[in-house]
Coordinates of C-alpha atoms in Angstrom, one line a residue:
X1 CA 107.6 123.2 117.4
X2 CA 110.4 124.8 115.5
X3 CA 112.0 128.1 115.9
X4 CA 113.2 129.9 112.8
X5 CA 115.6 132.8 112.5
X6 CA 113.9 136.2 112.8
X7 CA 114.0 139.0 110.3
X8 CA 115.0 141.8 112.7
X9 CA 114.0 143.6 116.0
X10 CA 111.5 146.3 116.6
X11 CA 111.6 149.0 119.2
X12 CA 109.2 149.0 122.2
X13 CA 107.3 151.9 120.6
X14 CA 106.7 149.9 117.5
X15 CA 105.5 147.0 119.5
X16 CA 103.2 149.2 121.5
X17 CA 101.6 150.5 118.3
X18 CA 100.9 147.0 117.0
X19 CA 100.3 144.9 120.1
X20 CA 99.7 147.2 123.1
X21 CA 101.7 148.1 126.2
X22 CA 101.5 144.6 127.6
X23 CA 103.3 143.1 124.6
X24 CA 106.0 145.8 124.7
X25 CA 106.6 145.0 128.4
X26 CA 107.0 141.3 127.7
X27 CA 109.4 142.1 124.9
X28 CA 111.5 144.2 127.3
X29 CA 111.4 141.4 129.8
X30 CA 112.7 139.0 127.1
X31 CA 115.6 141.4 126.3
X32 CA 116.8 141.0 129.8
X33 CA 117.4 137.3 129.3
X34 CA 120.7 136.0 128.0
X35 CA 119.1 134.2 125.1
X36 CA 115.5 133.8 123.9
X37 CA 114.7 130.2 123.1
X38 CA 111.7 128.3 121.7
X39 CA 111.3 124.6 122.5
X40 CA 114.9 124.3 123.5
X41 CA 116.3 125.7 120.2
X42 CA 118.0 129.0 120.3
X43 CA 116.6 131.5 117.8
X44 CA 119.2 133.4 115.8
X45 CA 118.9 136.8 114.2
X46 CA 119.9 136.7 110.5
X47 CA 120.5 139.4 108.0
X48 CA 121.9 142.9 108.8
X49 CA 120.8 142.7 112.5
X50 CA 123.0 139.8 113.1
X51 CA 125.9 141.3 111.1
X52 CA 125.8 144.4 113.3
X53 CA 125.8 142.2 116.4
X54 CA 128.8 140.2 115.1
X55 CA 130.6 143.4 114.2
X56 CA 130.2 144.8 117.7
X57 CA 131.4 141.5 119.1
X58 CA 134.5 141.7 116.9
X59 CA 135.3 145.2 118.1
X60 CA 135.0 144.1 121.7
X61 CA 137.8 141.6 121.2
X62 CA 140.3 144.3 122.0
X63 CA 138.7 145.2 125.3
X64 CA 140.4 142.5 127.3
X65 CA 138.4 141.3 130.2
X66 CA 135.1 142.7 128.8
X67 CA 135.2 140.3 125.8
X68 CA 133.2 137.5 127.3
X69 CA 130.8 139.9 129.0
X70 CA 130.0 141.6 125.7
X71 CA 129.5 138.3 123.9
X72 CA 126.9 137.1 126.3
X73 CA 125.1 140.5 126.5
X74 CA 123.6 140.2 123.0
X75 CA 119.8 139.6 123.0
X76 CA 118.6 137.2 120.3
X77 CA 114.8 137.5 119.9
X78 CA 112.9 135.7 117.2
X79 CA 110.3 137.6 115.1
X80 CA 108.1 134.5 114.4
X81 CA 107.6 130.9 115.3
X82 CA 106.6 128.0 113.1
X83 CA 105.2 124.5 113.3
X84 CA 105.4 121.7 110.7
X85 CA 102.9 118.9 110.6
X86 CA 103.5 115.7 108.6
X87 CA 100.3 114.4 107.0
X88 CA 99.9 110.6 106.6
X89 CA 97.0 108.3 105.8
X90 CA 95.6 106.4 108.8
X91 CA 97.5 103.3 107.6
X92 CA 100.6 104.3 105.7
X93 CA 102.2 100.9 106.0
X94 CA 99.5 99.0 104.1
X95 CA 97.5 101.6 102.2
X96 CA 93.9 100.9 101.1
X97 CA 93.3 99.7 97.6
X98 CA 91.1 102.6 96.6
X99 CA 92.3 105.9 95.2
X100 CA 93.7 108.3 97.8
X101 CA 91.3 110.8 99.3
X102 CA 92.3 114.4 98.4
X103 CA 93.2 116.8 101.2
X104 CA 90.2 119.1 101.9
X105 CA 90.6 121.9 99.5
X106 CA 89.3 124.5 102.0
X107 CA 91.9 123.5 104.6
X108 CA 94.4 126.3 103.9
X109 CA 91.7 128.9 103.2
X110 CA 89.9 128.2 106.5
X111 CA 93.1 128.4 108.5
X112 CA 94.1 131.7 106.9
X113 CA 90.7 133.2 107.4
X114 CA 90.4 132.2 111.1
X115 CA 90.7 135.5 113.1
X116 CA 91.3 133.5 116.3
X117 CA 94.6 132.1 114.9
X118 CA 96.1 135.1 113.1
X119 CA 98.5 132.9 111.1
X120 CA 100.8 134.7 108.6
X121 CA 101.7 131.9 106.2
X122 CA 100.2 128.5 105.6
X123 CA 101.4 126.1 102.9
X124 CA 101.6 122.5 101.9
X125 CA 105.0 121.0 101.0
X126 CA 105.5 117.6 99.3
X127 CA 108.8 115.8 99.0
X128 CA 108.7 113.0 96.4
X129 CA 111.6 110.5 96.3
X130 CA 111.7 108.8 92.9
X131 CA 112.9 105.2 92.5
X132 CA 116.2 103.9 91.1
X133 CA 118.2 107.1 91.6
X134 CA 121.3 105.3 92.8
X135 CA 121.3 102.6 90.1
X136 CA 123.3 103.5 87.0
X137 CA 121.3 103.3 83.8
X138 CA 121.9 104.6 80.3
X139 CA 124.8 107.1 80.1
X140 CA 125.4 106.6 83.8
X141 CA 125.9 102.9 83.2
X142 CA 128.6 103.5 80.5
X143 CA 130.3 106.0 82.8
X144 CA 130.2 103.7 85.7
X145 CA 131.6 100.8 83.7
X146 CA 134.3 103.0 82.3
X147 CA 135.3 104.2 85.8
X148 CA 135.4 100.6 87.0
X149 CA 137.6 99.6 84.1
X150 CA 139.9 102.5 84.7
X151 CA 140.3 101.7 88.4
X152 CA 140.8 98.0 87.8
X153 CA 143.4 98.7 85.1
X154 CA 145.6 100.3 87.7
X155 CA 145.1 97.5 90.2
X156 CA 145.8 94.6 87.8
X157 CA 149.2 93.9 86.3
X158 CA 148.4 90.9 84.1
X159 CA 146.5 91.4 80.9
X160 CA 144.4 88.3 81.2
X161 CA 143.4 89.0 84.8
X162 CA 142.5 92.5 83.8
X163 CA 140.3 91.4 81.0
X164 CA 138.5 88.9 83.2
X165 CA 137.9 91.5 85.9
X166 CA 136.6 94.0 83.4
X167 CA 134.1 91.4 82.1
X168 CA 132.9 90.6 85.6
X169 CA 132.5 94.3 86.4
X170 CA 130.5 94.9 83.2
X171 CA 128.2 92.0 83.9
X172 CA 127.7 93.0 87.5
X173 CA 126.9 96.6 86.5
X174 CA 124.6 95.5 83.8
X175 CA 122.7 93.2 86.3
X176 CA 122.5 96.1 88.7
X177 CA 121.0 98.3 86.1
X178 CA 118.6 95.6 85.0
X179 CA 117.4 95.1 88.6
X180 CA 116.4 98.7 88.9
X181 CA 115.2 99.2 85.3
X182 CA 112.9 96.1 85.5
X183 CA 111.2 97.4 88.6
X184 CA 110.7 100.8 87.1
X185 CA 109.3 99.3 84.0
X186 CA 106.8 97.3 86.0
X187 CA 105.9 100.4 88.0
X188 CA 105.4 102.5 84.8
X189 CA 103.4 99.8 83.0
X190 CA 101.0 99.3 85.9
X191 CA 100.6 103.1 86.3
X192 CA 99.8 103.5 82.6
X193 CA 97.3 100.7 82.7
X194 CA 95.5 102.3 85.7
X195 CA 95.8 105.9 84.5
X196 CA 97.8 107.0 87.5
X197 CA 101.3 108.2 88.3
X198 CA 104.1 105.6 89.1
X199 CA 104.5 104.8 92.8
X200 CA 107.4 106.8 94.3
X201 CA 109.9 105.4 96.7
X202 CA 108.7 107.9 99.3
X203 CA 106.3 110.8 99.5
X204 CA 106.3 113.2 102.5
X205 CA 103.5 115.8 102.9
X206 CA 104.0 118.7 105.3
X207 CA 101.8 121.4 106.5
X208 CA 103.8 124.5 107.5
X209 CA 102.3 127.1 109.8
X210 CA 103.9 130.4 110.6
X211 CA 102.9 132.9 113.3
X212 CA 104.5 136.4 113.4
X213 CA 105.4 137.8 116.8
X214 CA 104.9 141.4 117.9
X215 CA 107.9 143.4 116.8
X216 CA 108.2 141.6 113.5
X217 CA 109.1 143.7 110.4
X218 CA 106.0 142.2 108.8
X219 CA 103.8 144.6 110.7
X220 CA 100.5 143.6 109.1
X221 CA 100.6 139.9 110.0
X222 CA 102.1 140.8 113.4
X223 CA 99.2 143.1 114.2
X224 CA 96.8 140.4 113.1
X225 CA 98.4 137.9 115.5
X226 CA 98.6 140.3 118.4
X227 CA 95.0 139.8 119.5
X228 CA 95.1 135.9 119.5
X229 CA 98.4 135.9 121.3
X230 CA 97.2 138.4 124.0
X231 CA 93.9 136.4 124.4
X232 CA 96.0 133.3 125.3
X233 CA 98.3 135.0 127.9
X234 CA 100.6 137.1 125.7
X235 CA 104.3 136.8 125.2
X236 CA 106.0 133.6 124.0
X237 CA 103.6 131.4 126.0
X238 CA 100.6 132.9 124.3
X239 CA 102.2 132.5 120.9
X240 CA 103.0 128.9 121.5
X241 CA 99.4 128.3 122.6
X242 CA 98.1 130.0 119.5
X243 CA 100.3 127.9 117.3
X244 CA 99.2 124.7 119.1
X245 CA 95.6 125.7 118.6
X246 CA 96.2 126.1 114.9
X247 CA 97.8 122.7 114.7
X248 CA 94.9 121.1 116.5
X249 CA 92.5 122.8 114.1
X250 CA 94.4 121.5 111.1
X251 CA 94.3 117.9 112.5
X252 CA 90.6 118.2 113.1
X253 CA 90.0 119.2 109.5
X254 CA 92.2 116.4 108.1
X255 CA 90.7 113.6 110.2
X256 CA 87.4 113.2 108.3
X257 CA 89.4 112.8 105.1
X258 CA 91.3 109.8 106.6
X259 CA 94.5 111.5 107.5
X260 CA 96.4 112.0 110.8
X261 CA 99.2 114.4 111.6
X262 CA 102.5 114.2 113.4
X263 CA 104.3 117.3 114.7
X264 CA 107.9 117.3 113.5
X265 CA 110.8 118.0 115.8
X266 CA 113.4 120.6 115.0
X267 CA 115.8 117.9 113.7
X268 CA 113.2 116.4 111.4
X269 CA 112.3 119.6 109.6
X270 CA 114.7 119.6 106.7
X271 CA 113.6 121.7 103.7
X272 CA 116.8 120.8 102.0
X273 CA 115.6 117.5 100.6
X274 CA 116.3 118.8 97.2
X275 CA 120.0 118.0 97.8
X276 CA 119.0 114.3 98.3
X277 CA 117.5 114.0 94.8
X278 CA 113.9 114.5 95.9
X279 CA 111.4 116.5 94.0
X280 CA 109.9 119.3 96.2
X281 CA 106.6 121.1 95.5
X282 CA 105.1 124.0 97.4
X283 CA 101.3 124.4 97.3
X284 CA 99.4 127.5 98.5
X285 CA 96.1 125.9 97.4
X286 CA 95.2 122.3 98.5
X287 CA 92.9 121.6 95.6
X288 CA 93.6 118.2 94.1
X289 CA 96.5 117.5 96.4
X290 CA 96.7 114.0 98.1
X291 CA 99.0 112.7 100.8
X292 CA 99.2 109.2 99.4
X293 CA 102.4 107.6 100.8
X294 CA 105.1 106.0 98.6
X295 CA 106.7 102.6 99.1
X296 CA 107.6 99.3 97.5
X297 CA 105.3 97.9 94.8
X298 CA 105.2 94.2 95.8
X299 CA 102.3 92.8 93.6
X300 CA 98.7 93.0 92.7
X301 CA 95.5 92.1 94.6
X302 CA 92.7 89.9 93.1
X303 CA 91.2 93.0 91.5
X304 CA 94.5 93.8 89.8
X305 CA 95.2 96.8 91.9
X306 CA 98.7 97.6 93.1
X307 CA 99.7 96.5 96.6
X308 CA 102.3 98.9 98.1
X309 CA 104.2 98.3 101.3
X310 CA 105.2 101.5 103.2
X311 CA 108.3 99.9 104.6
X312 CA 110.4 103.0 105.2
X313 CA 109.2 105.7 107.5
X314 CA 110.4 108.2 110.1
X315 CA 110.5 105.6 112.8
X316 CA 111.8 102.0 112.9
X317 CA 109.4 99.5 111.4
X318 CA 109.3 95.8 112.4
X319 CA 107.9 93.3 110.0
X320 CA 107.5 89.5 110.1
X321 CA 107.1 87.1 107.2
X322 CA 105.9 83.5 107.6
X323 CA 107.0 82.1 104.3
X324 CA 109.9 81.0 102.1
X325 CA 113.2 82.5 101.2
X326 CA 111.8 83.4 97.7
X327 CA 109.6 86.1 99.3
X328 CA 112.5 87.5 101.3
X329 CA 114.7 87.7 98.2
X330 CA 111.9 89.5 96.4
X331 CA 111.8 92.1 99.2
X332 CA 115.5 92.5 99.1
X333 CA 115.6 93.2 95.3
X334 CA 112.6 95.5 95.4
X335 CA 113.9 97.6 98.3
X336 CA 117.3 97.8 96.6
X337 CA 115.6 99.0 93.4
X338 CA 114.2 102.0 95.3
X339 CA 117.6 102.9 96.7
X340 CA 117.7 101.0 100.0
X341 CA 120.8 99.4 101.5
X342 CA 120.3 95.8 102.7
X343 CA 121.8 93.7 105.4
X344 CA 121.0 90.0 105.6
X345 CA 121.7 88.1 108.8
X346 CA 121.5 84.5 107.9
X347 CA 122.6 81.0 108.8
X348 CA 122.2 79.9 105.2
X349 CA 125.0 82.0 103.6
X350 CA 125.5 79.5 100.8
X351 CA 121.9 79.9 99.7
X352 CA 122.1 83.8 99.8
X353 CA 125.5 84.0 98.0
X354 CA 123.9 83.9 94.5
X355 CA 121.9 87.0 95.4
X356 CA 125.1 88.7 96.4
X357 CA 127.2 87.5 93.4
X358 CA 124.7 87.6 90.6
X359 CA 122.1 90.3 91.4
X360 CA 124.5 93.1 90.6
X361 CA 124.2 94.6 94.1
X362 CA 127.7 95.5 95.3
X363 CA 128.9 95.5 98.8
X364 CA 127.9 99.2 99.1
X365 CA 124.3 98.1 98.8
X366 CA 124.1 94.5 100.1
X367 CA 125.9 92.8 103.0
X368 CA 125.6 89.2 104.4
X369 CA 126.4 88.6 108.1
X370 CA 126.4 85.4 110.2
X371 CA 123.8 84.9 112.9
X372 CA 124.7 86.2 116.4
X373 CA 127.1 89.0 115.2
X374 CA 125.9 92.6 115.9
X375 CA 124.1 93.6 112.7
X376 CA 125.5 96.7 111.0
X377 CA 127.9 98.0 108.5
X378 CA 130.2 100.8 109.8
X379 CA 131.1 101.9 106.4
X380 CA 127.6 102.9 105.4
X381 CA 126.1 106.3 106.1
X382 CA 123.1 106.8 108.4
X383 CA 119.8 105.8 106.9
X384 CA 117.8 108.6 105.2
X385 CA 114.8 109.1 103.0
X386 CA 117.1 108.8 100.0
X387 CA 118.9 105.7 101.2
X388 CA 117.0 103.8 103.8
X389 CA 118.1 100.6 105.5
X390 CA 116.5 97.1 105.3
X391 CA 117.7 94.4 107.7
X392 CA 116.5 90.8 106.9
X393 CA 116.9 88.2 109.7
X394 CA 116.8 84.7 108.2
X395 CA 117.7 82.8 111.4
X396 CA 115.2 80.0 111.5
X397 CA 111.9 79.6 113.3
X398 CA 113.4 80.8 116.6
X399 CA 115.7 83.6 115.8
X400 CA 118.3 84.3 118.6
X401 CA 118.5 87.8 120.1
X402 CA 120.9 90.1 118.3
X403 CA 121.8 93.8 118.3
X404 CA 119.9 95.2 115.3
X405 CA 120.2 98.9 114.2
X406 CA 117.1 100.9 114.9
X407 CA 116.2 104.5 114.0
X408 CA 114.5 106.5 111.3
X409 CA 114.2 105.0 107.8
X410 CA 115.1 101.5 109.1
X411 CA 113.0 98.4 108.6
X412 CA 113.7 95.0 110.2
X413 CA 112.1 92.0 108.5
X414 CA 112.2 88.6 110.4
X415 CA 111.7 85.6 108.2
X416 CA 110.0 82.6 109.9
X417 CA 109.8 79.4 107.9
X418 CA 106.8 78.2 109.9
X419 CA 104.6 79.4 112.8
X420 CA 106.2 78.5 116.1
X421 CA 104.2 79.4 119.2
X422 CA 107.4 80.1 121.1
X423 CA 108.2 83.0 118.7
X424 CA 104.7 84.4 118.6
X425 CA 106.0 87.7 119.9
X426 CA 107.5 88.5 116.5
X427 CA 104.1 88.4 115.0
X428 CA 102.2 90.0 117.8
X429 CA 104.6 93.0 118.0
X430 CA 105.1 93.4 114.3
X431 CA 103.9 96.5 112.4
X432 CA 103.4 94.4 109.3
X433 CA 102.9 90.6 108.9
X434 CA 103.1 88.6 105.6
X435 CA 101.7 85.1 105.6
X436 CA 102.1 82.5 102.8
X437 CA 100.5 79.1 102.7
X438 CA 100.6 77.3 106.0
X439 CA 98.9 74.2 107.5
X440 CA 95.5 74.5 109.2
X441 CA 97.0 74.1 112.6
X442 CA 99.3 77.1 112.1
X443 CA 96.5 79.1 110.5
X444 CA 94.4 78.5 113.7
X445 CA 97.2 79.8 115.8
X446 CA 97.6 82.8 113.6
X447 CA 93.9 83.4 113.9
X448 CA 94.1 83.4 117.6
X449 CA 97.2 85.6 117.8
X450 CA 96.4 88.1 115.0
X451 CA 92.6 88.1 115.1
X452 CA 92.1 86.9 111.6
X453 CA 88.5 86.5 110.3
X454 CA 87.3 83.0 109.7
X455 CA 87.3 83.3 105.9
X456 CA 91.0 84.4 105.9
X457 CA 91.9 81.6 108.3
X458 CA 90.2 79.1 106.0
X459 CA 92.0 80.5 103.0
X460 CA 95.6 80.3 104.3
X461 CA 96.1 76.5 103.8
X462 CA 95.1 76.8 100.2
X463 CA 97.0 79.9 99.0
X464 CA 99.1 79.4 95.8
X465 CA 102.9 79.8 96.0
X466 CA 102.7 83.3 94.6
X467 CA 100.1 84.6 97.0
X468 CA 100.7 86.5 100.3
X469 CA 98.3 87.7 102.9
X470 CA 99.5 91.0 104.4
X471 CA 98.2 92.4 107.7
X472 CA 99.2 95.6 109.3
X473 CA 99.0 96.6 113.0
X474 CA 95.9 98.7 112.2
X475 CA 94.2 95.4 111.0
X476 CA 94.3 96.4 107.4
X477 CA 94.5 93.2 105.2
X478 CA 95.4 92.8 101.6
X479 CA 95.9 89.6 99.5
X480 CA 98.8 90.0 97.1
X481 CA 100.0 88.0 94.1
X482 CA 103.7 88.7 93.6
X483 CA 104.2 90.5 90.4
X484 CA 107.5 89.3 88.9
X485 CA 109.5 91.4 86.5
X486 CA 111.2 89.6 83.6
X487 CA 114.6 90.0 85.1
X488 CA 113.4 88.7 88.5
X489 CA 111.8 85.7 86.8
X490 CA 115.0 84.9 85.0
X491 CA 117.1 85.4 88.2
X492 CA 114.9 83.9 90.9
X493 CA 112.7 81.5 88.8
X494 CA 109.1 80.7 89.6
X495 CA 107.7 81.7 93.1
X496 CA 108.2 79.0 95.7
X497 CA 106.8 78.6 99.2

């Protein structure tokens, strides 16, 4: 649950008029407490009420020993409480191939009209993170190249060295822009062919519920909520129970449509995603709104439908790939194209160096580290929706233990060249598993460990080099043919197992 700043305080007489004597008594009891808190978060009075409190505190600074006493005597009481639910499909990591199911259009109407809830405000909020926002293209490319030339001109003293450095910078910047532009072109072309919107890097859908407390300046909604709050015990406890009941009712209405909800903590509720270059939309009507997740477009299934991997979420995601380095390099380039930073822990540094040198991804986006060293880059900011983190562990069939960063918007991909029974735990515990062609003996072990159907077990030994079988923890399965962009085909060549 989340506590928001109140809009002001009401007298006990006002509370009695709207919610009865019992509510007024509980309000007076709360005023005797040093602070009123909800879910461990102190509620703060904004607006003029807070200004008056601050002014009185400032005047008390001249009263010597009474200063601390006056500061702690202020009573901060909220006038409403809120809850925010994040809506996701049942399998957000490997979405189903069909079109997303719309959110029930009567969801908001039913919650508003329920007299047993008395909610004051209900709305849907979507945050859509587009792709390629950190990659310079067009005018940004020219400005970026000009800035690089200006910086290097001051750092170099010899004209020949300066010219060579400028040429390398221009080539690297051009490659970086091509990597992002080629992915966006593939995304747009596929969306145009299917008659849909391009797949965003991330799409978060929130359901915000607000319940007014007795004493709020919004007297109408407060009076409407007084009955449900009193019926559940009154006071802050009754309000919390009423809001919990509303959250459960919303989850029950979303479940038949194939969605589940997650209650956000105070630190997760951040309406300021606009500052992180995300498009934010508020909906008071749910008609036609879907909660389809975003992700990385990796390829097409046999029916030529897009296969999207929801690699970056609010919690750490563990993935395992039984295949070749080509698939890992494709994941690195695609994730970098949607704005992710990438760390590759590898014992084959010579084979990964071309990706670092010629892909156009600078050290602020891609870092190579040797095996065994704690994985991380202290110069990078914390992962976020706008700039998630991908860690690729290319450490052989039996990767050694290493300290790997974990947290929100972080994905760890372990590359296994072949199936080794001694490292079966990487596959058993993974949220997402990708499998390329493997011998029949390994396919039989994967069938036993992952519960693959007989037909998929029989198909694994005969998969072409460009085909991958993806399986999520929720047992969703998708065959995927890697869809190369022109730039990736020129840079990586033909797919290899």
